Short mmCIF file of C-alpha atoms in Angstrom, two decimals:
data_model
loop_
_atom_site.label_atom_id
_atom_site.label_comp_id
_atom_site.label_asym_id
_atom_site.label_seq_id
_atom_site.Cartn_x
_atom_site.Cartn_y
_atom_site.Cartn_z
CA UNK A 14 40.28 -18.83 107.35
CA UNK A 15 38.14 -19.06 104.24
CA UNK A 16 34.65 -17.81 104.48
CA UNK A 17 32.00 -18.79 102.06
CA UNK A 18 28.75 -17.15 101.39
CA UNK A 19 25.91 -19.46 100.66
CA UNK A 20 24.30 -18.66 97.38
CA UNK A 21 20.55 -18.53 97.36
CA UNK A 22 18.89 -21.57 95.86
CA UNK A 23 17.96 -20.93 92.27
CA UNK A 24 16.58 -23.09 89.56
CA UNK A 25 19.33 -23.51 87.00
CA UNK A 26 17.93 -24.72 83.76
CA UNK A 27 18.74 -25.04 80.14
CA UNK A 28 16.13 -23.91 77.68
CA UNK A 29 14.74 -26.05 74.92
CA UNK A 30 16.29 -23.67 72.38
CA UNK A 31 19.70 -24.12 74.01
CA UNK A 32 19.39 -27.91 73.77
CA UNK A 33 18.52 -27.63 70.09
CA UNK A 34 21.45 -25.29 69.42
CA UNK A 35 23.79 -27.70 71.24
CA UNK A 36 22.55 -30.59 69.10
CA UNK A 37 22.70 -28.60 65.89
CA UNK A 38 26.26 -27.53 66.74
CA UNK A 39 27.20 -31.20 66.81
CA UNK A 40 25.33 -31.79 63.55
CA UNK A 41 27.20 -28.92 61.85
CA UNK A 42 30.50 -30.44 62.95
CA UNK A 43 29.50 -33.93 61.80
CA UNK A 44 28.54 -32.48 58.42
CA UNK A 45 32.05 -31.01 58.08
CA UNK A 46 33.50 -34.43 58.94
CA UNK A 47 31.41 -36.02 56.19
CA UNK A 48 32.60 -33.33 53.76
CA UNK A 49 36.24 -34.10 54.63
CA UNK A 50 36.04 -37.68 53.35
CA UNK A 51 37.13 -38.62 49.86
CA UNK A 52 34.14 -40.09 48.01
CA UNK A 53 35.46 -43.65 47.66
CA UNK A 54 36.66 -44.06 51.25
CA UNK A 55 33.40 -42.76 52.62
CA UNK A 56 31.77 -45.96 51.36
CA UNK A 57 34.63 -48.47 51.53
CA UNK A 58 37.01 -47.71 54.41
CA UNK A 59 36.79 -50.03 57.39
CA UNK A 60 39.33 -50.46 60.18
CA UNK A 61 39.19 -53.24 62.74
CA UNK A 62 35.85 -54.52 61.44
CA UNK A 63 34.14 -51.18 62.17
CA UNK A 64 31.40 -50.12 59.80
CA UNK A 65 32.22 -47.77 56.95
CA UNK A 66 31.77 -44.04 57.52
CA UNK A 67 28.67 -44.11 55.28
CA UNK A 68 27.14 -46.87 57.40
CA UNK A 69 27.83 -44.88 60.58
CA UNK A 70 26.19 -41.84 59.00
CA UNK A 71 23.22 -43.93 57.94
CA UNK A 72 22.73 -44.96 61.57
CA UNK A 73 22.78 -41.32 62.64
CA UNK A 74 20.22 -40.50 59.95
CA UNK A 75 18.02 -43.36 61.19
CA UNK A 76 18.11 -42.12 64.79
CA UNK A 77 18.06 -38.29 64.92
CA UNK A 78 15.00 -37.01 63.08
CA UNK A 79 13.04 -40.31 63.27
CA UNK A 80 13.62 -40.48 67.04
CA UNK A 81 12.57 -36.88 67.54
CA UNK A 82 9.53 -37.50 65.33
CA UNK A 83 8.49 -40.26 67.75
CA UNK A 84 8.91 -37.94 70.76
CA UNK A 85 6.87 -35.17 69.12
CA UNK A 86 4.07 -37.35 67.74
CA UNK A 87 4.00 -40.04 70.45
CA UNK A 88 4.56 -42.82 67.93
CA UNK A 89 6.82 -45.84 68.19
CA UNK A 90 8.49 -46.88 64.96
CA UNK A 91 11.18 -49.49 64.53
CA UNK A 92 14.75 -48.37 63.93
CA UNK A 93 15.51 -48.48 60.19
CA UNK A 94 19.21 -48.15 59.35
CA UNK A 95 18.90 -49.80 55.96
CA UNK A 96 17.90 -46.93 53.69
CA UNK A 97 20.24 -46.77 50.71
CA UNK A 98 22.23 -43.50 50.66
CA UNK A 99 22.64 -43.92 46.86
CA UNK A 100 26.40 -44.31 47.33
CA UNK A 101 27.42 -40.72 46.83
CA UNK A 102 28.72 -38.15 49.24
CA UNK A 103 26.41 -35.60 47.65
CA UNK A 104 23.37 -37.71 48.51
CA UNK A 105 24.55 -38.37 52.05
CA UNK A 106 25.02 -34.65 52.59
CA UNK A 107 21.59 -33.95 51.10
CA UNK A 108 20.02 -36.50 53.45
CA UNK A 109 21.96 -34.98 56.35
CA UNK A 110 20.69 -31.49 55.52
CA UNK A 111 17.11 -32.72 55.13
CA UNK A 112 17.35 -34.48 58.48
CA UNK A 113 18.75 -31.34 60.12
CA UNK A 114 15.87 -29.28 58.74
CA UNK A 115 13.35 -31.87 59.93
CA UNK A 116 14.84 -31.72 63.44
CA UNK A 117 14.46 -27.93 63.42
CA UNK A 118 10.85 -28.19 62.21
CA UNK A 119 9.93 -30.91 64.72
CA UNK A 120 11.57 -29.08 67.60
CA UNK A 121 9.07 -26.24 67.52
CA UNK A 122 6.29 -28.84 67.91
CA UNK A 123 7.69 -30.53 71.01
CA UNK A 124 4.73 -30.83 73.36
CA UNK A 125 4.89 -29.47 76.90
CA UNK A 126 6.51 -32.03 79.16
CA UNK A 127 8.15 -33.88 76.25
CA UNK A 128 11.52 -34.02 78.01
CA UNK A 129 10.05 -35.70 81.10
CA UNK A 130 7.57 -38.01 79.37
CA UNK A 131 8.35 -41.74 79.49
CA UNK A 132 8.80 -43.21 76.02
CA UNK A 133 9.91 -46.43 74.36
CA UNK A 134 12.22 -45.15 71.64
CA UNK A 135 12.09 -47.23 68.49
CA UNK A 136 9.84 -49.67 70.33
CA UNK A 137 12.71 -51.05 72.41
CA UNK A 138 14.61 -48.41 74.40
CA UNK A 139 12.81 -47.18 77.54
CA UNK A 140 13.55 -43.72 78.84
CA UNK A 141 12.33 -40.17 78.69
CA UNK A 142 12.27 -37.66 75.89
CA UNK A 143 15.33 -36.03 77.47
CA UNK A 144 17.31 -39.26 77.89
CA UNK A 145 16.53 -40.23 74.31
CA UNK A 146 17.60 -36.87 72.87
CA UNK A 147 20.77 -37.05 75.00
CA UNK A 148 21.43 -40.49 73.54
CA UNK A 149 20.92 -39.20 69.98
CA UNK A 150 23.57 -36.54 70.62
CA UNK A 151 25.97 -38.88 72.46
CA UNK A 152 25.68 -41.50 69.72
CA UNK A 153 26.53 -38.91 67.09
CA UNK A 154 29.60 -37.81 69.07
CA UNK A 155 30.70 -41.46 69.39
CA UNK A 156 30.39 -42.19 65.67
CA UNK A 157 32.00 -38.89 64.75
CA UNK A 158 34.96 -39.96 66.91
CA UNK A 159 35.20 -43.16 64.86
CA UNK A 160 35.15 -41.08 61.69
CA UNK A 161 37.98 -38.92 63.10
CA UNK A 162 40.07 -42.10 63.35
CA UNK A 163 39.22 -42.91 59.74
CA UNK A 164 40.20 -39.44 58.56
CA UNK A 165 43.50 -39.59 60.43
CA UNK A 166 44.14 -43.05 58.92
CA UNK A 167 43.77 -41.37 55.51
CA UNK A 168 46.20 -38.62 56.52
CA UNK A 169 43.38 -36.03 56.65
CA UNK A 170 43.21 -33.58 59.55
CA UNK A 171 39.62 -33.66 60.86
CA UNK A 172 37.79 -30.48 61.81
CA UNK A 173 38.51 -29.26 65.33
CA UNK A 174 35.96 -30.88 67.62
CA UNK A 175 35.41 -27.66 69.58
CA UNK A 176 34.36 -25.70 66.49
CA UNK A 177 30.69 -26.47 66.58
#
């Protein structure tokens, strides 16, 4: 006979700082994936009509910090994936680092209740602050997975996904 002892009800929660660290862990890994690409293929490689790695990165740049900016400031801006990364890996990495720093700076300004507040991200995606931030992270993981396929196609071993 197996006996179980009921555990007292407790409020399990994740802190805001833990969410940020989780997100930034993914961003650090994505940065290493970007670094792994040869310059030319970063802007030209496409498999099965997927976008190039640079175009995928540009989408991530258009979503992360701009989306968080909308959550913090209560604004609704349109999604803009069309900024020119100046066609160099160095510039993409610079933009990535600037975006990462902006996320860190915005995070400390998240208003109370920001995770639960209803928003319309980019003027078209209803949800909450939390569901939007979760989407930003999930979308990055998805596109990083595509970039892993690209790296393997080039014969390059991608960074281990668990080393965030």
